Structures are given as structure tokens and as C-alpha cells.
């Protein structure tokens, strides 16, 4: 497809390849893109307007809510609830599944999203993003009280996933199971144009990304893994470099293009829950689908993220994601093996 193809053309072309497609899914993605354009515009002027800084509220993850989080969350919900393609939504900012108001028709898709990931970076001009995963409902029920099980599908059931990164430019990266494609927003045209066709992550990389201040809270295998990344490999002469900005979308996107591994291991900071920090449904699963489609791998340390049977909407898990060889090596270390 020629560079410069709009995202809408791209989605339509993919729709044409599927004879059973009704256009519902295309409509859904189109509206999500409009929401992201609105968020992007607001993020770009965050330093100018009175939308910076925390509101003082705490979200369901016990974190301080920034004003832009609320704005992004509201834009997505309000934009997506009326289109008639969704039966419910799940957001990182909302404790329960989000119902579609009665006045709007319901559809068969489920949208799970993190409206503004990396929000503690808003006020320091570091890239932040919106992450999304889309599932199809399998049952006939439309009542919200029956839909939690439908939302808690393993990641391999996603029909599409991706993210928008609001950085030096706004980029959308998405997959519908047919490769990973990146589009850059041209503000003067108001369109996302194809800029990264069929992204492939290198088999192994040179970058490791982890918050090493957690070292004291890791188990010995995790410590050994991180020590390994810091040590020059005697056989290959290879050494890694560290990059970590604390915004998953930004760290992931860099490693996707350049090769490497992002890790948020389980830690024992809170001895009652040694689960890791990141959320399975709105962070790990969508990026796991993207990385798999790009030739990489996402693991919880023992097996594929995409195979995990979710237990709850806001479930947290350990995450190892990026170049396949690096993530497989991480799994070996976590089993106690050493290189
Ligand atoms: P915020 O949205 O609260 O900034 O959290 C960002 C995030 O969920 C993810 O984007 C980062 O990779 C990770 O947390 C950073 O966590 P640490 O600050 O503990 O390193």
C-alpha cells in the first residue's frame, strides 16, 4: 500500500478482504480514531490551558487522577457509546464495565481501553498514549450484568488492538491480525497517513527497559535477569543499553521499532499482592497482540500473556514484552536457568 494511504482507506481495504465484514468494525475504529484526534489536540496544548495537573481525585487503581485522564476517558466514552457497535466498554479509569445508555442501540463489540497511559508524564512533556483492545461478544445477552464474562476473554480473542502515542507527533499503531501498521497524524491535513507499513520487531534487541528502583523488591531470578542485561555477554560480545521513561506506550513503541525488551516484573513491595503493576486487560493484552503480529512476544514470565484467562477487569500482571529472543531469555532466567 502506498505511503500516504489514509487510515480510513487502510481499514476499508482490510474490510474488503473479509467477505463477511458488515462495516460495523470499520465504523467502530473510525470513531475511535476521531476520539484520539480530539485527545491529541488537547494533549498538544496541555501546557497552555488550565488542564494540567492533578484533580486531587484517586482512580480505581489508587493513583492520582490528572485532568487530562478524565478528559480522555470522557471523550472516548461519549464518542463510542452512541455508535451502535458496542455492547459495553471497560476503561482503566472506571471500576466497573461501562454500559451503553438505553437511548442508543447496542452492537456486538467490546472496547477495553486505557484512555491516557503514562499520565504522570503529562506535565513534563514526555509521550503518553491511549491503548485499546477490541473483542467480540459471543453470547446473545445485551444486559450489562451478563457481559463481564464476555469482557474477560483471553487476549488471543482480540479482533483488533493498538495504541495512539501522543509524542513528537501523534502516531496510531494497530493490528487486526494481519500485520502491524503505523500511521502518523498530519495536523495540517487532519488525517492519519500510513508511515510505518508492516512493522517487524527485531528478533533480539539492544535495549532493556525496567524501573530498576524496584530491584530490592524482586526475587533472585528477576535480579539475575536484570544483572544479565547489564553485563557484557562473553560469547556474543553483546551488551544492552537501558531506556525507561515510565510511559508504557512510549517505552513499548521505541522497543517495537528498535528492538529490545520492556519489563515490569512482579515485586514484593506489597507482600499481599506480588502481581506486578500493569493491567492485563487494558495494557498488556493489546500490546501483546501488537507485538505478536510484529514477530515479537509478550510473557507474564512463565507463558504467553495472550493465553491468560483473565480473572477480573483490573487484574494486574507481570509483563515482559518485546523482541522474541529477549523475552524467551527472560522466561528462562525466571525459571532459574542462566545463560
Ligand atoms: P501512570 O499512567 O500513572 O503514569 O502509570 C504509567 C504506567 O502504568 C505505565 O505506563 C508505565 O510503564 C508504568 O506505569 C510506570 O510505572 P513506574 O512509575 O512504577 O515505573
Tab-separated table of C-alpha atoms and ligand atoms in Angstrom:
chain	number	residue	atom	x	y	z
A	1	UNK	CA	0.000	0.000	0.000
A	2	UNK	CA	1.459	3.405	-0.887
A	3	UNK	CA	2.922	5.542	1.907
A	4	UNK	CA	0.368	8.292	2.423
A	5	UNK	CA	-2.638	5.948	2.403
A	6	UNK	CA	-5.103	7.258	4.965
A	7	UNK	CA	-6.050	5.116	7.931
A	8	UNK	CA	-9.644	5.040	6.684
A	9	UNK	CA	-8.573	3.677	3.277
A	10	UNK	CA	-6.407	1.131	5.035
A	11	UNK	CA	-9.212	-0.115	7.283
A	12	UNK	CA	-11.612	-0.226	4.331
A	13	UNK	CA	-9.113	-2.255	2.295
A	14	UNK	CA	-8.780	-4.723	5.153
A	15	UNK	CA	-12.576	-4.884	5.404
A	16	UNK	CA	-12.824	-5.751	1.697
A	17	UNK	CA	-10.522	-8.725	2.245
A	18	UNK	CA	-13.085	-10.165	4.655
A	19	UNK	CA	-16.250	-11.038	2.700
A	20	UNK	CA	-18.271	-11.400	5.914
A	21	UNK	CA	-17.479	-7.894	7.139
A	22	UNK	CA	-20.515	-5.690	7.612
A	23	UNK	CA	-18.725	-2.384	8.101
A	24	UNK	CA	-19.556	-2.358	11.834
A	25	UNK	CA	-15.961	-2.844	12.848
A	26	UNK	CA	-14.724	-0.233	10.369
A	27	UNK	CA	-17.227	2.221	11.828
A	28	UNK	CA	-16.010	1.441	15.345
A	29	UNK	CA	-12.347	2.026	14.509
A	30	UNK	CA	-13.184	5.184	12.597
A	31	UNK	CA	-14.952	6.689	15.624
A	32	UNK	CA	-12.112	5.678	17.938
A	33	UNK	CA	-9.701	7.498	15.647
A	34	UNK	CA	-11.836	10.637	15.837
A	35	UNK	CA	-11.735	10.406	19.645
A	36	UNK	CA	-7.938	10.077	19.536
A	37	UNK	CA	-7.662	13.140	17.307
A	38	UNK	CA	-9.605	15.143	19.880
A	39	UNK	CA	-7.386	13.835	22.701
A	40	UNK	CA	-4.247	14.536	20.672
A	41	UNK	CA	-5.288	18.145	20.151
A	42	UNK	CA	-5.882	18.587	23.868
A	43	UNK	CA	-2.588	16.885	24.824
A	44	UNK	CA	-0.710	19.219	22.496
A	45	UNK	CA	-1.976	22.289	24.283
A	46	UNK	CA	-1.772	20.788	27.775
A	47	UNK	CA	0.908	23.218	28.901
A	48	UNK	CA	-1.078	26.238	27.764
A	49	UNK	CA	-4.521	25.679	29.134
A	50	UNK	CA	-5.779	25.014	32.621
A	51	UNK	CA	-5.931	21.283	32.033
A	52	UNK	CA	-2.598	20.363	33.523
A	53	UNK	CA	-2.034	18.824	36.895
A	54	UNK	CA	-3.897	16.543	39.225
A	55	UNK	CA	-7.541	16.931	40.149
A	56	UNK	CA	-6.980	15.601	43.653
A	57	UNK	CA	-9.165	12.536	42.959
A	58	UNK	CA	-7.866	8.953	43.174
A	59	UNK	CA	-8.793	6.438	40.435
A	60	UNK	CA	-9.724	2.762	40.887
A	61	UNK	CA	-6.026	1.838	40.725
A	62	UNK	CA	-5.332	4.123	43.719
A	63	UNK	CA	-3.444	6.641	41.624
A	64	UNK	CA	-3.801	10.411	41.445
A	65	UNK	CA	-6.050	11.327	38.510
A	66	UNK	CA	-4.802	14.012	36.171
A	67	UNK	CA	-7.271	16.271	34.466
A	68	UNK	CA	-6.341	15.036	31.016
A	69	UNK	CA	-7.066	11.440	32.067
A	70	UNK	CA	-10.616	12.404	32.857
A	71	UNK	CA	-10.931	14.355	29.663
A	72	UNK	CA	-9.608	11.471	27.525
A	73	UNK	CA	-11.810	8.976	29.317
A	74	UNK	CA	-14.892	11.128	28.765
A	75	UNK	CA	-14.100	11.770	25.089
A	76	UNK	CA	-13.798	8.052	24.351
A	77	UNK	CA	-16.902	7.028	26.287
A	78	UNK	CA	-19.094	9.790	24.872
A	79	UNK	CA	-17.858	9.281	21.339
A	80	UNK	CA	-18.138	5.488	21.359
A	81	UNK	CA	-21.373	4.942	23.282
A	82	UNK	CA	-23.723	6.244	20.604
A	83	UNK	CA	-22.344	4.500	17.505
A	84	UNK	CA	-24.385	1.330	17.899
A	85	UNK	CA	-21.458	-1.097	17.548
A	86	UNK	CA	-20.565	-1.688	21.208
A	87	UNK	CA	-22.337	-3.678	23.907
A	88	UNK	CA	-20.102	-2.316	26.677
A	89	UNK	CA	-16.733	-0.757	27.381
A	90	UNK	CA	-14.059	-1.118	30.039
A	91	UNK	CA	-11.705	1.692	30.995
A	92	UNK	CA	-8.714	1.858	33.270
A	93	UNK	CA	-10.352	4.865	34.896
A	94	UNK	CA	-13.699	3.211	35.668
A	95	UNK	CA	-14.172	0.451	38.261
A	96	UNK	CA	-16.972	-1.479	36.502
A	97	UNK	CA	-17.890	-2.248	32.936
A	98	UNK	CA	-19.420	0.777	31.214
A	99	UNK	CA	-22.930	0.231	29.894
A	100	UNK	CA	-24.347	1.760	26.718
A	101	UNK	CA	-27.174	4.170	27.618
A	102	UNK	CA	-30.627	2.852	26.711
A	103	UNK	CA	-31.281	5.617	24.208
A	104	UNK	CA	-28.523	4.225	21.948
A	105	UNK	CA	-28.509	0.911	20.050
A	106	UNK	CA	-26.136	-1.825	21.163
A	107	UNK	CA	-23.766	-3.829	18.992
A	108	UNK	CA	-21.588	-6.891	19.371
A	109	UNK	CA	-18.179	-5.426	20.114
A	110	UNK	CA	-16.457	-4.755	23.437
A	111	UNK	CA	-13.904	-1.965	23.707
A	112	UNK	CA	-11.353	-2.067	26.524
A	113	UNK	CA	-9.032	0.899	26.840
A	114	UNK	CA	-6.562	2.892	28.882
A	115	UNK	CA	-7.553	6.440	27.913
A	116	UNK	CA	-4.254	8.104	28.820
A	117	UNK	CA	-1.433	5.791	29.730
A	118	UNK	CA	1.646	7.334	31.348
A	119	UNK	CA	-0.343	10.241	32.694
A	120	UNK	CA	2.222	11.099	35.360
A	121	UNK	CA	4.333	12.256	32.397
A	122	UNK	CA	1.794	14.781	31.120
A	123	UNK	CA	3.276	17.773	32.857
A	124	UNK	CA	6.850	17.031	31.764
A	125	UNK	CA	6.168	16.709	28.039
A	126	UNK	CA	7.008	13.012	27.768
A	127	UNK	CA	4.980	10.926	25.313
A	128	UNK	CA	1.757	9.440	26.604
A	129	UNK	CA	-0.853	7.367	24.822
A	130	UNK	CA	-4.198	5.640	24.504
A	131	UNK	CA	-4.203	1.823	24.400
A	132	UNK	CA	-7.132	-0.241	23.134
A	133	UNK	CA	-8.214	-3.840	22.620
A	134	UNK	CA	-11.410	-4.909	20.866
A	135	UNK	CA	-13.308	-8.167	21.422
A	136	UNK	CA	-16.483	-9.638	20.003
A	137	UNK	CA	-19.309	-10.749	22.258
A	138	UNK	CA	-20.139	-14.456	21.928
A	139	UNK	CA	-23.470	-14.603	23.784
A	140	UNK	CA	-26.863	-13.177	22.850
A	141	UNK	CA	-27.294	-11.262	26.125
A	142	UNK	CA	-27.188	-7.495	25.939
A	143	UNK	CA	-27.766	-6.719	29.621
A	144	UNK	CA	-24.604	-5.388	31.293
A	145	UNK	CA	-24.984	-7.794	34.210
A	146	UNK	CA	-24.221	-10.698	31.841
A	147	UNK	CA	-21.359	-9.070	29.984
A	148	UNK	CA	-18.436	-9.218	32.418
A	149	UNK	CA	-17.591	-12.771	31.317
A	150	UNK	CA	-17.703	-11.600	27.714
A	151	UNK	CA	-15.250	-8.820	28.512
A	152	UNK	CA	-12.927	-11.193	30.362
A	153	UNK	CA	-11.805	-13.114	27.291
A	154	UNK	CA	-8.183	-14.152	26.860
A	155	UNK	CA	-6.120	-11.756	24.768
A	156	UNK	CA	-5.894	-14.155	21.819
A	157	UNK	CA	-9.596	-13.462	21.232
A	158	UNK	CA	-8.968	-9.789	20.435
A	159	UNK	CA	-10.153	-8.868	16.954
A	160	UNK	CA	-8.046	-5.734	16.947
A	161	UNK	CA	-5.673	-3.876	19.212
A	162	UNK	CA	-3.365	-0.928	19.139
A	163	UNK	CA	-2.440	2.402	20.566
A	164	UNK	CA	-2.165	6.096	19.853
A	165	UNK	CA	1.027	7.754	21.023
A	166	UNK	CA	0.961	11.487	21.634
A	167	UNK	CA	4.607	12.402	21.240
A	168	UNK	CA	6.752	14.493	18.935
A	169	UNK	CA	3.991	13.541	16.517
A	170	UNK	CA	0.796	11.588	17.072
A	171	UNK	CA	1.026	8.048	15.760
A	172	UNK	CA	-1.526	5.263	15.617
A	173	UNK	CA	-0.269	1.684	15.573
A	174	UNK	CA	-2.850	-1.032	15.089
A	175	UNK	CA	-3.422	-4.621	14.079
A	176	UNK	CA	-6.465	-6.593	13.092
A	177	UNK	CA	-4.456	-9.812	12.968
A	178	UNK	CA	-2.957	-9.011	9.608
A	179	UNK	CA	0.354	-7.359	10.467
A	180	UNK	CA	1.056	-4.180	12.373
A	181	UNK	CA	0.790	-0.806	10.714
A	182	UNK	CA	1.650	2.684	11.865
A	183	UNK	CA	0.041	5.950	10.793
A	184	UNK	CA	1.199	9.471	11.570
A	185	UNK	CA	-1.258	12.279	12.142
A	186	UNK	CA	-0.644	15.164	9.769
A	187	UNK	CA	-2.225	18.061	11.664
A	188	UNK	CA	-2.474	20.246	8.547
A	189	UNK	CA	-4.473	17.522	6.738
A	190	UNK	CA	-6.237	16.263	9.867
A	191	UNK	CA	-5.632	12.662	8.777
A	192	UNK	CA	-3.545	9.712	9.890
A	193	UNK	CA	-1.354	8.729	6.917
A	194	UNK	CA	0.478	5.416	6.552
A	195	UNK	CA	4.057	5.933	7.726
A	196	UNK	CA	5.145	2.521	9.078
A	197	UNK	CA	3.876	-0.344	6.938
A	198	UNK	CA	4.095	-3.892	8.248
A	199	UNK	CA	6.250	-3.187	11.301
A	200	UNK	CA	8.558	-6.069	12.305
A	201	UNK	CA	10.327	-6.015	15.651
A	202	UNK	CA	13.965	-7.258	15.515
A	203	UNK	CA	14.341	-10.863	16.775
A	204	UNK	CA	16.617	-9.593	19.531
A	205	UNK	CA	17.393	-6.093	20.653
A	206	UNK	CA	19.918	-3.966	22.492
A	207	UNK	CA	17.541	-2.128	24.804
A	208	UNK	CA	16.172	-3.193	28.177
A	209	UNK	CA	13.522	-1.085	29.862
A	210	UNK	CA	12.674	-1.560	33.513
A	211	UNK	CA	12.211	0.524	36.647
A	212	UNK	CA	15.342	-0.598	38.476
A	213	UNK	CA	14.413	1.222	41.678
A	214	UNK	CA	12.314	-1.888	42.350
A	215	UNK	CA	15.425	-4.114	42.421
A	216	UNK	CA	15.248	-4.638	46.195
A	217	UNK	CA	11.673	-5.940	45.847
A	218	UNK	CA	12.430	-8.570	43.188
A	219	UNK	CA	13.132	-12.250	43.712
A	220	UNK	CA	16.584	-13.685	42.953
A	221	UNK	CA	15.710	-14.885	39.438
A	222	UNK	CA	14.439	-11.444	38.441
A	223	UNK	CA	17.533	-9.810	39.904
A	224	UNK	CA	19.746	-12.255	37.969
A	225	UNK	CA	17.883	-11.407	34.743
A	226	UNK	CA	18.399	-7.683	35.142
A	227	UNK	CA	22.034	-8.219	36.165
A	228	UNK	CA	22.432	-10.195	32.949
A	229	UNK	CA	21.171	-7.292	30.842
A	230	UNK	CA	23.806	-5.104	32.476
A	231	UNK	CA	26.664	-7.495	31.809
A	232	UNK	CA	28.504	-7.818	28.510
A	233	UNK	CA	27.786	-11.256	27.051
A	234	UNK	CA	31.105	-13.117	26.872
A	235	UNK	CA	30.056	-15.288	23.907
A	236	UNK	CA	28.409	-12.671	21.712
A	237	UNK	CA	30.183	-9.576	22.995
A	238	UNK	CA	26.712	-8.070	23.117
A	239	UNK	CA	25.724	-5.540	25.736
A	240	UNK	CA	22.410	-3.843	26.308
A	241	UNK	CA	21.601	-0.245	26.977
A	242	UNK	CA	18.863	0.952	29.345
A	243	UNK	CA	15.941	3.168	28.298
A	244	UNK	CA	12.922	3.810	30.515
A	245	UNK	CA	10.644	6.821	30.536
A	246	UNK	CA	7.827	5.387	32.676
A	247	UNK	CA	5.190	5.642	29.978
A	248	UNK	CA	4.428	2.143	28.736
A	249	UNK	CA	3.235	3.253	25.298
A	250	UNK	CA	6.397	5.283	24.726
A	251	UNK	CA	8.755	2.601	26.039
A	252	UNK	CA	6.935	-0.082	24.063
A	253	UNK	CA	6.830	1.916	20.830
A	254	UNK	CA	10.559	2.632	20.921
A	255	UNK	CA	11.382	-1.024	21.536
A	256	UNK	CA	8.938	-2.144	18.831
A	257	UNK	CA	10.789	-0.088	16.249
A	258	UNK	CA	14.348	-0.575	17.525
A	259	UNK	CA	14.205	-3.981	19.218
A	260	UNK	CA	14.503	-4.716	22.921
A	261	UNK	CA	12.527	-5.767	25.958
A	262	UNK	CA	10.226	-3.886	28.323
A	263	UNK	CA	9.761	-5.441	31.756
A	264	UNK	CA	7.519	-4.740	34.705
A	265	UNK	CA	8.258	-7.770	36.917
A	266	UNK	CA	6.291	-8.929	39.933
A	267	UNK	CA	7.670	-7.422	43.114
A	268	UNK	CA	7.011	-7.796	46.812
A	269	UNK	CA	6.520	-4.109	47.625
A	270	UNK	CA	3.116	-5.097	48.883
A	271	UNK	CA	3.614	-8.619	50.305
A	272	UNK	CA	-0.125	-9.326	49.934
A	273	UNK	CA	-0.080	-8.956	46.159
A	274	UNK	CA	3.062	-9.899	44.325
A	275	UNK	CA	1.500	-9.473	40.930
A	276	UNK	CA	3.277	-6.694	39.087
A	277	UNK	CA	1.805	-3.299	38.321
A	278	UNK	CA	0.460	-3.272	34.792
A	279	UNK	CA	-3.086	-4.166	33.828
A	280	UNK	CA	-3.806	-7.265	31.803
A	281	UNK	CA	-6.941	-6.088	30.004
A	282	UNK	CA	-6.119	-2.512	29.034
A	283	UNK	CA	-2.331	-2.521	28.771
A	284	UNK	CA	-0.744	-5.963	28.411
A	285	UNK	CA	-3.243	-7.745	26.146
A	286	UNK	CA	-3.486	-5.064	23.444
A	287	UNK	CA	0.296	-4.600	23.287
A	288	UNK	CA	0.777	-8.382	23.372
A	289	UNK	CA	-1.362	-8.725	20.241
A	290	UNK	CA	0.563	-5.925	18.540
A	291	UNK	CA	3.968	-7.357	19.407
A	292	UNK	CA	2.967	-10.878	18.345
A	293	UNK	CA	1.765	-9.598	14.993
A	294	UNK	CA	5.090	-7.790	14.606
A	295	UNK	CA	7.035	-11.012	15.251
A	296	UNK	CA	7.744	-10.399	18.943
A	297	UNK	CA	6.469	-11.944	22.145
A	298	UNK	CA	4.765	-10.940	25.403
A	299	UNK	CA	5.032	-13.079	28.529
A	300	UNK	CA	3.978	-12.903	32.151
A	301	UNK	CA	7.280	-14.554	32.978
A	302	UNK	CA	6.022	-18.124	32.641
A	303	UNK	CA	3.975	-18.113	29.424
A	304	UNK	CA	2.158	-16.011	26.829
A	305	UNK	CA	0.137	-13.036	28.085
A	306	UNK	CA	-2.377	-13.713	25.302
A	307	UNK	CA	-3.202	-17.160	26.749
A	308	UNK	CA	-4.028	-15.932	30.249
A	309	UNK	CA	-7.612	-16.421	31.383
A	310	UNK	CA	-8.498	-13.065	32.950
A	311	UNK	CA	-9.945	-13.117	36.462
A	312	UNK	CA	-11.027	-9.518	36.794
A	313	UNK	CA	-11.283	-6.334	34.762
A	314	UNK	CA	-8.475	-4.518	36.569
A	315	UNK	CA	-6.206	-7.514	37.047
A	316	UNK	CA	-2.509	-6.683	37.321
A	317	UNK	CA	0.191	-8.975	35.961
A	318	UNK	CA	3.982	-9.079	35.491
A	319	UNK	CA	4.909	-8.110	31.931
A	320	UNK	CA	7.884	-8.983	29.718
A	321	UNK	CA	7.341	-7.756	26.163
A	322	UNK	CA	9.388	-7.061	23.062
A	323	UNK	CA	11.868	-8.897	20.862
A	324	UNK	CA	11.156	-12.630	20.914
A	325	UNK	CA	14.648	-13.854	21.827
A	326	UNK	CA	14.962	-11.380	24.687
A	327	UNK	CA	11.579	-12.308	26.164
A	328	UNK	CA	12.287	-16.032	25.833
A	329	UNK	CA	15.578	-15.465	27.608
A	330	UNK	CA	13.722	-13.651	30.395
A	331	UNK	CA	11.412	-16.680	30.780
A	332	UNK	CA	14.458	-18.965	31.082
A	333	UNK	CA	16.016	-16.783	33.789
A	334	UNK	CA	12.749	-16.658	35.726
A	335	UNK	CA	12.716	-20.476	35.711
A	336	UNK	CA	16.150	-20.409	37.318
A	337	UNK	CA	18.179	-21.127	34.173
A	338	UNK	CA	21.188	-18.991	33.379
A	339	UNK	CA	22.899	-18.125	30.081
B	1	LIG	P1	0.667	6.387	35.043
B	1	LIG	O1	-0.420	6.379	33.974
B	1	LIG	O2	0.135	6.517	36.424
B	1	LIG	O3	1.739	7.385	34.747
B	1	LIG	O4	1.327	4.922	35.027
B	1	LIG	C1	2.018	4.558	33.912
B	1	LIG	C2	2.215	3.080	33.886
B	1	LIG	O5	1.028	2.404	34.062
B	1	LIG	C3	2.894	2.639	32.603
B	1	LIG	O6	2.568	3.450	31.510
B	1	LIG	C4	4.368	2.695	32.940
B	1	LIG	O7	5.140	1.819	32.173
B	1	LIG	C5	4.392	2.326	34.395
B	1	LIG	O8	3.110	2.690	34.911
B	1	LIG	C6	5.458	3.060	35.142
B	1	LIG	O9	5.450	2.645	36.462
B	1	LIG	P2	6.621	3.059	37.477
B	1	LIG	O10	6.463	4.539	37.727
B	1	LIG	O11	6.350	2.253	38.706
B	1	LIG	O12	7.922	2.735	36.844
